[in-house]
Structure formats: structure tokens, C-alpha cells
XYZ file of C-alpha atoms in Angstrom:
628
model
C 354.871 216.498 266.737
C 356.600 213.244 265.015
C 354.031 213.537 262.664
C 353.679 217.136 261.510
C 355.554 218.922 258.483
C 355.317 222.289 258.005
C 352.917 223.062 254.671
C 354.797 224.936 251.968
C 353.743 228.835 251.414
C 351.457 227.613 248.260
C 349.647 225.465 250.170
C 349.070 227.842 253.346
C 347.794 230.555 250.950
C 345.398 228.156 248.772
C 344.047 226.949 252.677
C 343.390 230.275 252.934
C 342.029 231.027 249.743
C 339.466 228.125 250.884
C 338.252 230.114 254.043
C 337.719 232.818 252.099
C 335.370 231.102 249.414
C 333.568 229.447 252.038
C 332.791 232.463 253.950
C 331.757 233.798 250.418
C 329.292 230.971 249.855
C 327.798 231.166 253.196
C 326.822 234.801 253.337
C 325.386 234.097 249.399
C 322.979 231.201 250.916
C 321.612 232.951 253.864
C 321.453 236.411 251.932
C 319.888 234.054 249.193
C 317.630 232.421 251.977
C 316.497 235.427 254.126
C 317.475 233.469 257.359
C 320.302 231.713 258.683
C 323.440 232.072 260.534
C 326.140 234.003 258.446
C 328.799 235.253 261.538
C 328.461 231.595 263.223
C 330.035 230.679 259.847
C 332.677 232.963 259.323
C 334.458 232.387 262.492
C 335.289 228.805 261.875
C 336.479 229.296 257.664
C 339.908 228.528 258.248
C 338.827 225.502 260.444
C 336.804 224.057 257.951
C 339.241 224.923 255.495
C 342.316 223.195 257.167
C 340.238 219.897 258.339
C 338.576 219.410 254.829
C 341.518 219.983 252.802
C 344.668 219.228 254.288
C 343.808 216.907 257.504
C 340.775 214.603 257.285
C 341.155 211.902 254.719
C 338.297 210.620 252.757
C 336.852 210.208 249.317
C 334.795 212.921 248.291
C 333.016 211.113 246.000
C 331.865 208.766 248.563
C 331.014 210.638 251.767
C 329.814 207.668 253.845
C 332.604 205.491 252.701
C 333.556 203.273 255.898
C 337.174 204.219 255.597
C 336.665 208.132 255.793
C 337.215 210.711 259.037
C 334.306 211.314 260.094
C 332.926 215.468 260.992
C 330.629 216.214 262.929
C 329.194 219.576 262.621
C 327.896 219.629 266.526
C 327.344 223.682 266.416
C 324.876 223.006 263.659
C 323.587 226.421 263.057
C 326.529 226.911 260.764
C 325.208 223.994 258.553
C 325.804 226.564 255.407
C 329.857 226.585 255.876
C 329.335 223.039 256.217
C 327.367 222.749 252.563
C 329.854 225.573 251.229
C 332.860 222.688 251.589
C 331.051 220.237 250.010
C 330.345 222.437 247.065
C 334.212 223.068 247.282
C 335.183 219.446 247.152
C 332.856 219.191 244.525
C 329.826 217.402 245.900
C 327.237 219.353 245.433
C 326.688 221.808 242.852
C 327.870 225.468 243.646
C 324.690 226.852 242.847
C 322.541 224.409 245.212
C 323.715 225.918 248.067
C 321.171 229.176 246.974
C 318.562 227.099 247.264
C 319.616 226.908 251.242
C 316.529 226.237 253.573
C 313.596 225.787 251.064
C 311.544 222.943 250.893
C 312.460 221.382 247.757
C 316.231 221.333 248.733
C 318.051 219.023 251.065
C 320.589 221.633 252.396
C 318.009 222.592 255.853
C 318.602 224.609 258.072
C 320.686 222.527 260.133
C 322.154 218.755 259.447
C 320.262 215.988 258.503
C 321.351 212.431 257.537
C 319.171 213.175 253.846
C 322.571 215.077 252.836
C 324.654 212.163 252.234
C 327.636 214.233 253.863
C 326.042 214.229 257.586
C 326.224 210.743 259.968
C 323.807 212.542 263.206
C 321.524 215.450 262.891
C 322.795 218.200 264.865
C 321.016 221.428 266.042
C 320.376 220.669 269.459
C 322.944 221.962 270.942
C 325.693 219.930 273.024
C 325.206 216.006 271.513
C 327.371 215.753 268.322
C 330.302 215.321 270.358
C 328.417 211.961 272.457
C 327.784 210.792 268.538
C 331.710 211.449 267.908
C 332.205 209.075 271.066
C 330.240 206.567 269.281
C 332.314 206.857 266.041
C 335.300 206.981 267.655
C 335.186 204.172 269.810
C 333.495 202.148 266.959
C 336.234 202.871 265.077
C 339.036 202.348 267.621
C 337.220 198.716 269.455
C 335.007 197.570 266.936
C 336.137 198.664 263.489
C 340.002 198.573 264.625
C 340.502 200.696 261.752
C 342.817 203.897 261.348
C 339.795 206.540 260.513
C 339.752 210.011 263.049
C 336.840 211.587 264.287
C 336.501 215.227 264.634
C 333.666 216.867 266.561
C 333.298 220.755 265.744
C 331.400 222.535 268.702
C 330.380 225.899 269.507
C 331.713 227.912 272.521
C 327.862 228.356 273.357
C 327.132 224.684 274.060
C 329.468 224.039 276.501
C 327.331 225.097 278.897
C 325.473 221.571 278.237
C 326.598 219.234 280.646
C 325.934 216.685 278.239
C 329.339 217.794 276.570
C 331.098 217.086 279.831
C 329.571 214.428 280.220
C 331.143 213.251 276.517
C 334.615 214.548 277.578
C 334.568 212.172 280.666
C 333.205 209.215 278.567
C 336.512 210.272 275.654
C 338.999 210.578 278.297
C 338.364 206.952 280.104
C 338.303 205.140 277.224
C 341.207 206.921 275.929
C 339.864 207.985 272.621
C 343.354 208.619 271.016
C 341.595 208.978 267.572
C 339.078 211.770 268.519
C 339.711 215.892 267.909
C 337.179 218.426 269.175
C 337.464 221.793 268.370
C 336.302 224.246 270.336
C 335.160 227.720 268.426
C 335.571 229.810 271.267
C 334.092 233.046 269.034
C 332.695 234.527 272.298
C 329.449 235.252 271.547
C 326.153 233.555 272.486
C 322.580 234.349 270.731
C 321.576 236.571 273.290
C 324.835 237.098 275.156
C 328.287 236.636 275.530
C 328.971 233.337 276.681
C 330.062 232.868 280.017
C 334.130 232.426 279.834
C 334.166 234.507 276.747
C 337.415 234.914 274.957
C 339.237 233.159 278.385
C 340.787 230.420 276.613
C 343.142 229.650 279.272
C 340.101 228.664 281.388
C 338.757 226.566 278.871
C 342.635 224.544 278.412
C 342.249 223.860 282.150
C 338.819 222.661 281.862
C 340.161 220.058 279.345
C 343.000 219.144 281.207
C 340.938 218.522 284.094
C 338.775 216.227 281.954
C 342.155 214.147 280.708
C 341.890 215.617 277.232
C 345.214 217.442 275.698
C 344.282 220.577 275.069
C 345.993 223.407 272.614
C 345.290 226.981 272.570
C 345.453 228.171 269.067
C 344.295 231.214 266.576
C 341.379 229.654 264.637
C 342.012 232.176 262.380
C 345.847 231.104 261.280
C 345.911 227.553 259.023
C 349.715 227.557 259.934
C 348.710 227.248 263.753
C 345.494 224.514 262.513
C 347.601 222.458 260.195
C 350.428 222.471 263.020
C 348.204 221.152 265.966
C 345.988 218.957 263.765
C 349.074 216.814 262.603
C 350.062 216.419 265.824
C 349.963 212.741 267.017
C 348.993 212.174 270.671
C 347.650 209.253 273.077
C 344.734 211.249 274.771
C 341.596 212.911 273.254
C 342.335 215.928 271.521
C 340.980 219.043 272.260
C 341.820 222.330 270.460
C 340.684 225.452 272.099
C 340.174 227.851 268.887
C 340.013 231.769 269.770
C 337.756 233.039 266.785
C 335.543 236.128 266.064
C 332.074 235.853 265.379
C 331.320 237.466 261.551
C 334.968 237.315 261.030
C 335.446 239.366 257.665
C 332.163 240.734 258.115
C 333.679 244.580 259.025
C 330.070 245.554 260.561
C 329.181 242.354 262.247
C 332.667 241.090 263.593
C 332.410 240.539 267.539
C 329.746 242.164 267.564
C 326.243 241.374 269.428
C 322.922 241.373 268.018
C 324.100 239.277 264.685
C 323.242 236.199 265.603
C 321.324 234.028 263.351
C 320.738 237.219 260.977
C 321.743 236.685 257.402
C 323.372 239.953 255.872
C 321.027 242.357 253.124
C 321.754 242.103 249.601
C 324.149 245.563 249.676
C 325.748 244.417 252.391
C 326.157 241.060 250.959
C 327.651 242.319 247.893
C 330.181 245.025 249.623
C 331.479 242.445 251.819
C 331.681 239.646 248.955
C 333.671 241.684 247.125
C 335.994 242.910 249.924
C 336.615 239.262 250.430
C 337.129 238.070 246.979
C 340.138 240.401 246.941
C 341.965 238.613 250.111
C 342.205 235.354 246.947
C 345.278 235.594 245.652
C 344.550 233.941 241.937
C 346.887 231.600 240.116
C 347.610 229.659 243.594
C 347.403 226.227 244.016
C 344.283 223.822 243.817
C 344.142 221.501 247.237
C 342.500 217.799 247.411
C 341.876 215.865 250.388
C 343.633 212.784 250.902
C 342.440 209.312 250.197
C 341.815 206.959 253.461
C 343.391 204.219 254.589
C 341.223 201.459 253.254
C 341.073 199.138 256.629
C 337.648 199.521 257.761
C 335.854 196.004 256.733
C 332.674 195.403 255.322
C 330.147 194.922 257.514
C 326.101 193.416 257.188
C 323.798 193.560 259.473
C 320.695 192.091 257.874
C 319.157 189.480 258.946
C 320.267 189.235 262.714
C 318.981 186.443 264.083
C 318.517 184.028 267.252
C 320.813 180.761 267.033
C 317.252 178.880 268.047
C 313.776 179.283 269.949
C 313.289 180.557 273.360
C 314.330 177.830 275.760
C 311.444 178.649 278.416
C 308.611 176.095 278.818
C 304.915 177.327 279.548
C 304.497 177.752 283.585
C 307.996 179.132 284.270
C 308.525 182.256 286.158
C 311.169 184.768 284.808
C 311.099 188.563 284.964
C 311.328 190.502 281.263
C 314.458 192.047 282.465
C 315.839 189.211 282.776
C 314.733 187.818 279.619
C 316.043 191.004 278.089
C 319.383 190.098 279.383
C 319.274 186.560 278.590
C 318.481 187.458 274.717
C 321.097 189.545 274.114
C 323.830 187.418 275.701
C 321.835 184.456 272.829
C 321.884 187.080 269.900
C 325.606 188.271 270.368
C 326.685 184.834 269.699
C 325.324 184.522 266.172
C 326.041 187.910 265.771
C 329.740 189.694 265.930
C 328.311 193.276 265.475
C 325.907 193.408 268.389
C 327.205 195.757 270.651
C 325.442 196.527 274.053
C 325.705 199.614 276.372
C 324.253 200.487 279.870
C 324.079 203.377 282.184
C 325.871 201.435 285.102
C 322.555 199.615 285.675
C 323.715 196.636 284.191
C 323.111 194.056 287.323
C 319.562 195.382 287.369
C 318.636 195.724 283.326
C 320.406 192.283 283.175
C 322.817 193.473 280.232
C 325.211 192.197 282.389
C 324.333 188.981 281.112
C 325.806 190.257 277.717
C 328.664 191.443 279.060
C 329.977 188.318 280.792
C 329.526 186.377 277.725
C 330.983 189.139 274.907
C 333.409 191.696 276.968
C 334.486 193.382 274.193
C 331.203 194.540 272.804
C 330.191 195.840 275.829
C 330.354 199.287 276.527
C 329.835 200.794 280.299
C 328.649 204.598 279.850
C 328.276 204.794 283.668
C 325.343 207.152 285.046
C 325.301 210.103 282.116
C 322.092 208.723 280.068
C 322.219 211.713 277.746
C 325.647 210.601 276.527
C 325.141 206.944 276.457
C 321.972 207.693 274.026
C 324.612 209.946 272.162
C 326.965 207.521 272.119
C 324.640 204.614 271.056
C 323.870 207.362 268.182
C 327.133 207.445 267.138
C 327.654 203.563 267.431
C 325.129 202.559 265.156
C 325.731 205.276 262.122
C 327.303 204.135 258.601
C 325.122 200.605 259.411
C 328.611 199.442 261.710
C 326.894 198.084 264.728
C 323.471 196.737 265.826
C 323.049 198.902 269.414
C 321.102 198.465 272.460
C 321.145 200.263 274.888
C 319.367 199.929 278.413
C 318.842 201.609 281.975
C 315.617 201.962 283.842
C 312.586 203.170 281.725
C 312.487 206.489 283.852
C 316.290 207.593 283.539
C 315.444 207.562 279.620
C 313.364 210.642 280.500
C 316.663 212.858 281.076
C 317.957 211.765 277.455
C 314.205 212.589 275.745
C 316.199 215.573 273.625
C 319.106 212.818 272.716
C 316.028 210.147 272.013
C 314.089 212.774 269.844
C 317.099 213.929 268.282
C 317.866 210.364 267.224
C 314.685 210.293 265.286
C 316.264 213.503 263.356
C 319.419 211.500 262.661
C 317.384 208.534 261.184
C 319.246 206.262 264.137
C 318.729 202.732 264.164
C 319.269 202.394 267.734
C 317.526 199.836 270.328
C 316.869 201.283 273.755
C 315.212 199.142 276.794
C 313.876 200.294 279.931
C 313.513 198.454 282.734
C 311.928 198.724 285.993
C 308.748 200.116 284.824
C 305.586 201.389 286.621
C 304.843 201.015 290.120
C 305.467 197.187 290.244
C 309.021 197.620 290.900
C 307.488 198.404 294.975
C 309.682 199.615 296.901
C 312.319 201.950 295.455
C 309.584 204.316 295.123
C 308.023 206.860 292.493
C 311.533 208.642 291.740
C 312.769 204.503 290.158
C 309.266 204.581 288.644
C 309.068 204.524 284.662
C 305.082 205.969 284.624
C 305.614 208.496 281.497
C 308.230 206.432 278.949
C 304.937 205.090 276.851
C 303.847 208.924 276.095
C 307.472 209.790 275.509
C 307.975 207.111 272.877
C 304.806 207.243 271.294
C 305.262 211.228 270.544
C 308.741 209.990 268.594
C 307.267 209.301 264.942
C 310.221 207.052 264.178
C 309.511 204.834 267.147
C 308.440 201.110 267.482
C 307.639 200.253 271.146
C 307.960 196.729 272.512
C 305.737 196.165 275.646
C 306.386 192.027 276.540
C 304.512 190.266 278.683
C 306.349 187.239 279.589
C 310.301 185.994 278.711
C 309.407 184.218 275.314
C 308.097 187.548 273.905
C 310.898 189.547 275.058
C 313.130 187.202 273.385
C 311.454 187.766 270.411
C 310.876 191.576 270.786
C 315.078 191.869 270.796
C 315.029 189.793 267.670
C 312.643 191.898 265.721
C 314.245 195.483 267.375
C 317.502 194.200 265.784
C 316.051 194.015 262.696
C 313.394 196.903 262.817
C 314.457 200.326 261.217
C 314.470 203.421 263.777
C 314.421 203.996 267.146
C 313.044 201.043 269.251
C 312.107 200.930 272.618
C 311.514 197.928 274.744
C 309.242 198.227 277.691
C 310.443 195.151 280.405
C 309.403 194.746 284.128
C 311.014 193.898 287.501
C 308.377 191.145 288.583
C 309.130 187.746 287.818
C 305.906 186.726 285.799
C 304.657 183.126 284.145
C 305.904 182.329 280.606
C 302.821 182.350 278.905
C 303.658 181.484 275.020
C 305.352 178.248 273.639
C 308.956 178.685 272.715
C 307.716 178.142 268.999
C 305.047 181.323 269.247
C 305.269 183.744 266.010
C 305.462 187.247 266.971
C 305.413 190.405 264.216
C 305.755 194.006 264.828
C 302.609 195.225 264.989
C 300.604 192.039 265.557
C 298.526 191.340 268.887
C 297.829 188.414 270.597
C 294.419 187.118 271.907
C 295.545 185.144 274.977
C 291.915 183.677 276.731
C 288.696 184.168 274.705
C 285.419 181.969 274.435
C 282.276 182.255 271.942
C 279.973 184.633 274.485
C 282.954 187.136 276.101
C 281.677 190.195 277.399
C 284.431 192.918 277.823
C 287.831 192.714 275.955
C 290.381 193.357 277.968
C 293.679 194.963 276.359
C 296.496 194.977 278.771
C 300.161 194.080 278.552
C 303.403 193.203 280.975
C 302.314 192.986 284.531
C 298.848 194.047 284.009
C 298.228 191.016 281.990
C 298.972 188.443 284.031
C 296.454 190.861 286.927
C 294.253 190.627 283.968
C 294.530 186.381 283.632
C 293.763 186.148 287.088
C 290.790 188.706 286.772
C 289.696 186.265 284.005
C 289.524 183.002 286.232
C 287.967 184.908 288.942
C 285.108 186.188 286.610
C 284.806 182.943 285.024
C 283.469 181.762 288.805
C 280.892 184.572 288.468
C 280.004 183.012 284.525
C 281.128 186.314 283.031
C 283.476 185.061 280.363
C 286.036 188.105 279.061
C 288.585 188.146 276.400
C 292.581 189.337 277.055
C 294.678 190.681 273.898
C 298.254 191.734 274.481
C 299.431 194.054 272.168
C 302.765 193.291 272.075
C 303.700 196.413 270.729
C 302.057 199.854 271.529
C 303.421 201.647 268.845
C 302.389 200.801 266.132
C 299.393 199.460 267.869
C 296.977 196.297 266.226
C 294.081 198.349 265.971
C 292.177 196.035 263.617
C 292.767 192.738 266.340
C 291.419 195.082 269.130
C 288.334 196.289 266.884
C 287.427 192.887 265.790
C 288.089 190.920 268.995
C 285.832 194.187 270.878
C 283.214 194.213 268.288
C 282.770 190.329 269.740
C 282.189 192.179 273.138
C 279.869 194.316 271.738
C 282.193 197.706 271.580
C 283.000 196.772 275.887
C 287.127 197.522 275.953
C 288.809 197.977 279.459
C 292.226 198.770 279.267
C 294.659 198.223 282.272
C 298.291 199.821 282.920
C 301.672 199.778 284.227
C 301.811 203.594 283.604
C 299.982 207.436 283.906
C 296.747 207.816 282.608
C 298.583 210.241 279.752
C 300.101 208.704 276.881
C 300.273 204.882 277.390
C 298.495 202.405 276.614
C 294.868 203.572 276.956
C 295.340 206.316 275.159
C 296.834 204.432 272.219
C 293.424 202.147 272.329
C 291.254 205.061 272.007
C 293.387 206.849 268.965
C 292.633 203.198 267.099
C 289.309 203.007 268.154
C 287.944 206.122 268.213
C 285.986 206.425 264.653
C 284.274 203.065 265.992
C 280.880 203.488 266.126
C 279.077 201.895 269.742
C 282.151 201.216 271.359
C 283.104 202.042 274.854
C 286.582 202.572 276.666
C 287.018 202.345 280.320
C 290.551 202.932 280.958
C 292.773 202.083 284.570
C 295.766 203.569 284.933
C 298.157 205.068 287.532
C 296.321 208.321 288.441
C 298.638 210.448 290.574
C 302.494 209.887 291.728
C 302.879 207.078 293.655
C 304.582 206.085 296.462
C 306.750 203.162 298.107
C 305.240 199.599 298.857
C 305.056 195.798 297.998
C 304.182 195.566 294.314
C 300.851 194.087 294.991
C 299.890 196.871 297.149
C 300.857 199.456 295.230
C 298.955 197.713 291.940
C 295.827 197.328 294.337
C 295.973 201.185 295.912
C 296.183 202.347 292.462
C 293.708 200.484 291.129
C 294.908 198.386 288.491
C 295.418 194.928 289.535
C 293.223 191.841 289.342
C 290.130 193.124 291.637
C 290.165 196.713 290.221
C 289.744 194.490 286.597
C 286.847 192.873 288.106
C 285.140 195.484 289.408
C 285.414 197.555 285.971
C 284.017 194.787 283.781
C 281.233 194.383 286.607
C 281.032 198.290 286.013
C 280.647 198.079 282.552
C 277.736 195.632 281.877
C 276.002 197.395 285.090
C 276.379 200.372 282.853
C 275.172 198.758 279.738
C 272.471 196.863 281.232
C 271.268 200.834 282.895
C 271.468 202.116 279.346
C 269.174 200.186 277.908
């Protein structure tokens, strides 16, 4: 309350005057557009207009200026309200916004990073305010710098327990610099939404969560500006009670306007109806410059202080590499920042954390937020982000993973404990699908290392990689098959036995590859030489080392895997190979869900360890010696 002074009657009305141009410009655009969401809008005018022009504080000029609030718009249907104050600050052209949805024009039909004004794509209901996590606590721990966050959701999405999930995270770290405001508008697409215009359930609901929570009319700027300038020690959360198509007479609170834009008449009639609530001659409103104490950060070139310290012959699991490499990289590197999913001990971050405290970040068991929050880390270029948990739990954050890829994120993600080599835990521990999921992510590179020098070297080049990254590590403790000094390149396989007469190439990565060595000294006994590549990565994939290496083996490729028969590895072979003319793929994979047993078991009941290898090259040439 310290901090709030009542706006003078010029400035109230001109706030005012705002909401009423921006509800203007929104029903022109989707009119204009034939599609869109014209009533989501209009209920939050006068919250736009109060946090753009008399509470945030940034440069207009320079949306992504490291000093600035940041918005998120996390109900991001009403991305034309959004554009409509950035034609009113002067950012875009007024005119642009009619060129809303079309496919020359950035302004789509939701938020995306292209417009220079949006951090994280939104759209997907119930993330933006994980992201605002991110920010925030980048801004409060990292940044130590005075900018706010404010997270804008819908009353819709917080039926998403990932928002809960965000209010938890807020709350225990204290997040005394983030605002969410809640449009509680009371109508879903389809529906009203569950608590509907009970606001005093959704103050409660706050409460309980450790937020402070306000009840307010969204519709007053007196009541906005009062509770926005209010200084406070806990998360803010302001419950907003809004109607949906508010100064929309025929649409206001009313169902079965959702996500229809208005008809031209219509358009006009109401236009004009609301150009008469602008009282003329009133007051022009800027925002307010930042406080200019956010520092300059770079993050290129992020590099190891030396070479992997592991000698040829050691054993050491990939997790534990993992680990060991980012404790190594935070030291030459103050902006590495790690998080985990309270699997820390397991994924070996922990590592990390004993060595730099205050750059880790515990996000507990809630993987949808901690990939939301990772998000929100890594935006404006602030922080270089990993984030890990076992391979499998990333399957419960797929929409946060794909939506990254929408945001242009430049996160790092690791999952351990892949496959059925983990043993014991069983098929619900199992990662068996995360090589489909990442490979159906177009922004994705995907790290698969096979022994503790490459998955040093995989962190190194995920730091520095643009997009999502994913890196693929295993439980088993495995031989360190590469010299410390070993040159590794996105996109680049290894050949790791061959001789001049090889008969089947091989192509098989983490635990399957050292199956596969052993496969290869056994076969050698029997004089039937074969070739091994790792791929290193899987995405993108060396096609042209795989094709040349199997046209040596006369078009004979087996491919072995940690993983389902969909979407890993063996599919990714055949996609490179598949215009090849005379070549053959035999593919072994997991074929059904697993169960519980030693590692070696399991690899041998589901047929991809060392003796299902040999048997399939035996296989092959059996087959190619019966074809001819």
C-alpha cells in the first residue's frame, strides 16, 4: 500500500480511453480476419490497459530490452488485444493489426517469439505462468535486477494442473516480483467454467497456495492501478471478475461466442457505440522507463575448462558423466543454470548442485512446470538451462517440450534411466518412447552417448546448439571407449571397430553398443568380421557415414536398441537409408512392455543384447547367401 498513489481523474479516464481503443482494434482484426477471439479480448481491456500504461515499465522501442517487465499473454487466444497495445504504444503500425492471422503477417493467431513483443509462445493452455516462474526467478536469483513479471491467464485454464503446479513452485521460492491475473470472465469454449463468477473460491485457492490474493473489478482501472501498485513479499495473485464480450451488447456473458469474430454490421454498430465512451481532448499516457540494472549477459561460446579426464578402459555410467560435466562447465561458466525434478541423486545433477548452489534450481516432482520453468529461464538469451529427470517422466511434459519448439527455446533437457537396462524398477521407470517423442519435435537435436567422454562432449555442444536438445544417458556403468582428446560434432558418427572385408554394419548406440562390441569379438571367433558406428546423435542422424560404411557391407545394416520398435533409432536408419538402392535393414528393438529383472536379462529376453546381435548378422548372410 506504501507504494500506491491514487491516479489523478485525467489519467483514470485516458486508462480508460485505452480499453476502449483496444477493444476497438480487436473486434477490427478478427472482423478483418474472419476468425479469432473478439469477447476473450474485451473482457481483459482495462487490464491490458492499466498494466501497459501505467504499471509495467519498459521501453517500447525495445521490447526485449533486459531491463523491461516482462507479460506474458498465457490465455493466448486473445493474442489480438495483445497486438492492439502494441499498436497503441506505437510498435507496430495501426493498420498491421488487419492483416491479423494471414500468412504474410507475423501477428498469428496466437503468440509467437517472431513478434519481437512475445518471450514464450502461448496457446496451449495453462504454461505461460511456469515460463513467468522462469522469468521471475531469473530475474530475482540470477539477474538480481528490479524487473516484474506478470502472467495474464484465463479463468478456463485453471483447470490445468500444470498452473498449480506453477503456483506451488511461485509460492516456495517466494517470487515477490511475480503478478498473475486471473480473468475470471466465466465462460469456457463450450461451457461455463467450473467455479464461474465464484471469486471468493478462487481467493481461497490462492491463499491456500501461499500467494496474496485480491478480489477486484477487472473492469474498474481505479481498482487495477490500486492493487497493481501495491508492494507485497508473496506472489501476487489478482482474482479479476470480468465479462466475456464486455461492450459487445449481444455477446456480453453470453455462451456460444467463443472464438467467433463479430460480422461487418455488427462490427461497425458496436465500434461506433464504443468510440463514443472516448472522451476526446484527454490526456496521452506513456509507460515508464525501467530501471536499468539488469547486466549484460553472453552466452556464446560456452565451453569446457579442458578435456574429459577419463582414460580408455574405465567404467562410468552416462548419468554420471552427465552430472560430472555440468558440475566442469558451471565453473567456466557463471550463467549455467541447472534444474531437476527431485531426481537429482539419480540424474547426477546433484553433482552440479554441490559445486554451484545458487544456480541450481529444485522443481521437485511437477515435470510439466520444471520444462515451463526451464522455458522461462532461458528466454531474452539470460541463462544456458538444463534440465534433467528420467527419460520417461519427460513424457508427461511432451505438450511443455513441443510447446518449447513454438517459443524458439534454447533449452537442454536430459533423460536418464533409459530403456530396459535400468532392471529392476520396472517398465513404469522405463524411458522406451523418448527417441520418437524427440524426433517428432522439428527443433530438436538428440544426444544418444555411449560412454562418459561423449557425454561430456554432448553437454558441451547442447550448450552451444540452438533449440531444444535432448540428451539420451543410461543407468549402466559402461567402458570409456574414446580418448579424452576425441572430436565430436553434431551430427557426425563414429565408426568404432571396422576391417577391409566386414559383413554387416552394425548401428547401435549407449548400452547396445557396448552388447554390440562384444557381439563383434564373439563373431570375430566365427571369422565373420562386422563394422559398429555410433551415431552419436539420432537427430539429426549421419546418414551419409551409415550409407558409406553399409555400402562396404554390401547394403547388410542391423540396428540394435535401448527403446520400442516405433520411433528410435531404427526407424531413424531407415528414413536415411531408404532411397538406397540394395540395402537391407534388420532392426532389434524392445517389442512389447517389459517387465522387472537384472539388466542383462531383460536385454537378453528382449532380444537385443550381444547373442540376439549374433544371431541377426548370422541371419542376415543366411538370408543373402538363400537369395542368391
Amino acid at each position: 500500500m506504501e507504494d500506491y498513489h491514487k491516479p489523478d481523474q485525467q489519467t483514470l479516464q485516458a486508462l480508460k480511453n485505452i480499453a476502449s481503443r483496444l477493444r476497438i482494434n480487436s473486434i477490427k482484426a478478427t472482423t478483418a480476419a474472419g476468425s479469432g477471439h473478439p469477447t476473450s479480448c474485451c473482457s481483459i481491456a482495462e487490464i491490458m490497459s492499466v498494466l501497459f500504461f501505467h504499471t509495467m515499465k519498459y521501453h517500447p522501442e525495445d521490447p526485449r530490452n533486459p531491463n523491461n517487465d516482462r507479460f506474458i499473454l498465457s490465455k493466448g487466444h486473445a493474442a489480438p488485444i495483445l497486438y492492439a497495445v502494441w499498436a497503441e504504444v506505437g510498435f507496430l503500425k495501426e493498420n498491421e493489426l488487419l492483416n491479423l492471422r494471414k500468412i504474410e503477417s507475423i501477428l498469428e493467431g496466437h503468440p509467437v517469439p517472431k513478434q519481437q513483443f512475445v518471450d514464450v509462445a502461448t496457446g496451449s493452455l495453462g504454461q505461460g505462468l511456469g515460463a513467468a516462474c522462469g522469468m521471475a526467478y531469473t530475474g530475482k536469483h540470477f539477474d538480481k535486477a528490479s524487473y516484474r513479471v506478470f502472467c495474464l491467464l484465463g479463468d478456463g485454464e485453471l483447470s490445468e494442473g500444470s498452473v498449480w503446479e506453477a503456483m506451488a513452485f511461485a509460492s516456495y521460492y517466494q517470487l515477490n516480483n511475480l503478478v498473475a491475473i486471473l480473468d475470471i470472465n466465466r465462460l469456457g469454449q463450450s461451457d461455463p467454467t467450473p467455479l464461474q463468477h465464484h471469486v471468493e473460491k478462487y481467493l481461497r485457492r490462492c491463499e491456500a497456495f501461499g500467494w496474496h490474493a485480491a478480489v477486484v473489478d477487472g473492469h474498474n482501472v481505479e481498482e487495477l492501478c490500486k492493487v497493481l501498485g501495491q508492494t507485497r513479499h508473496q506472489p501476487l495473485a489478482i482474482i479479476a471478475k470480468t465479462m466475456k464480450g464486455k461492450g459487445i451488447p449481444a455477446a456480453e456473458d453470453k455462451m456460444g461466442w467463443h472464438g467467433k469474430p463479430l460480422s461487418k454490421d455488427m462490427a461497425e454498430s458496436v465500434i461506433k457505440e464504443l468510440q463514443g465512451r472516448i472522451v476526446s481532448g484527454s490526456k496521452r499516457i506513456s509507460p515508464s522507463p525501467p530501471n536499468e540494472d539488469a547486466s549484460p549477459v553472453s552466452l556464446r561460446n560456452v565451453r569446457m575448462p579442458s578435456e574429459p579426464s577419463f582414460k580408455v578402459g574405465d567404467k562410468i555410467a552416462t548419468r554420471k558423466a552427465y552430472g560430472m560435466a555440468l558440475a566442469k562447465l558451471g565453473r567456466n561458466n557463471d550463467h549455467v543454470v541447472v534444474l531437476d525434478g527431485d531426481t537429482k541423486n539419480s540424474t547426477f545433477s546433484e553433482l552440479f548442485k554441490n559445486e554451484h548452489p545458487d544456480r541450481y534450481v529444485e522443481c521437485f516432482i511437477a515435470e510439466q512446470n520444471m520444462v515451463s520453468v526451464a522455458i522461462g529461464c532461458a528466454v531474452r538469451e539470460r541463462n544456458v538451462v538444463f534440465a534433467s529427470t528420467f527419460a520417461t517422466f519427460f513424457s508427461r511434459a511432451y505438450d511443455q517440450l513441443r510447446m518449447a519448439a513454438i517459443s524458439e527455446s534454447n533449452i537442454n533437457v536430459c533423460g536418464s534411466h533409459c530403456g530396459i537396462s535400468i532392471g529392476e524398477d520396472g517398465p513404469s521407470q522405463m524411458g522406451l518412447e523418448d527417441l520418437a517423442m524427440f524426433r517428432a519435435i522439428p527443433t530438436a537435436t538428440i544426444f544418444y552417448p555411449s560412454d562418459g567422454v561423449s557425454a561430456e562432449k554432448a553437454v558441451e555442444l547442447a550448450a552451444n546448439t540452438k533449440g531444444l536438445c535432448f540428451i539420451r544417458t543410461s543407468r549402466p556403468e559402461n567402458n570409456i571407449i574414446y580418448n579424452s582428446g576425441e572430436d565430436f560434432h553434431v551430427g557426425q558418427a563414429k565408426v568404432v571397430y571396422k576391417s577391409s572385408d566386414d559383413h554387416v554394419t552394425v548401428v547401435a548406440a549407449g548400452v547396445t553398443l557396448h552388447e554390440a562390441f562384444a557381439a563383434a569379438e564373439q563373431l570375430k571367433k566365427d571369422r565373420i568380421p562386422i563394422r559398429l558406428i555410433d551415431p552419436f546423435t539420432i537427430k539429426p542422424l549421419d546418414g551419409k557415414t551409415i550409407i558409406d560404411n553399409a555400402r562396404a557391407t554390401r547394403g547388410r545394416i542391423i540396428t540394435v536398441e535401448d527403446h520400442y520398435y516405433e520411433g528410435g533409432l531404427g526407424e531413424a536408419v531407415c528414413s536415411a537409408v531408404v532411397n538406397e538402392n540394395g540395402f537391407t535393414v534388420h532392426r532389434l528393438a524392445v517389442s512389447q512392455v517389459p517387465r522387472s529383472g537384472k539388466p542383462h536379462e531383460l536385454l537378453q529376453a528382449f532380444g537385443i543384447d550381444r547373442d540376439a546381435i549374433v544371431q541377426a548378422v548370422h541371419k542376415m548372410l543366411s538370408g543373402s547367401a538363400n537369395s542368391k
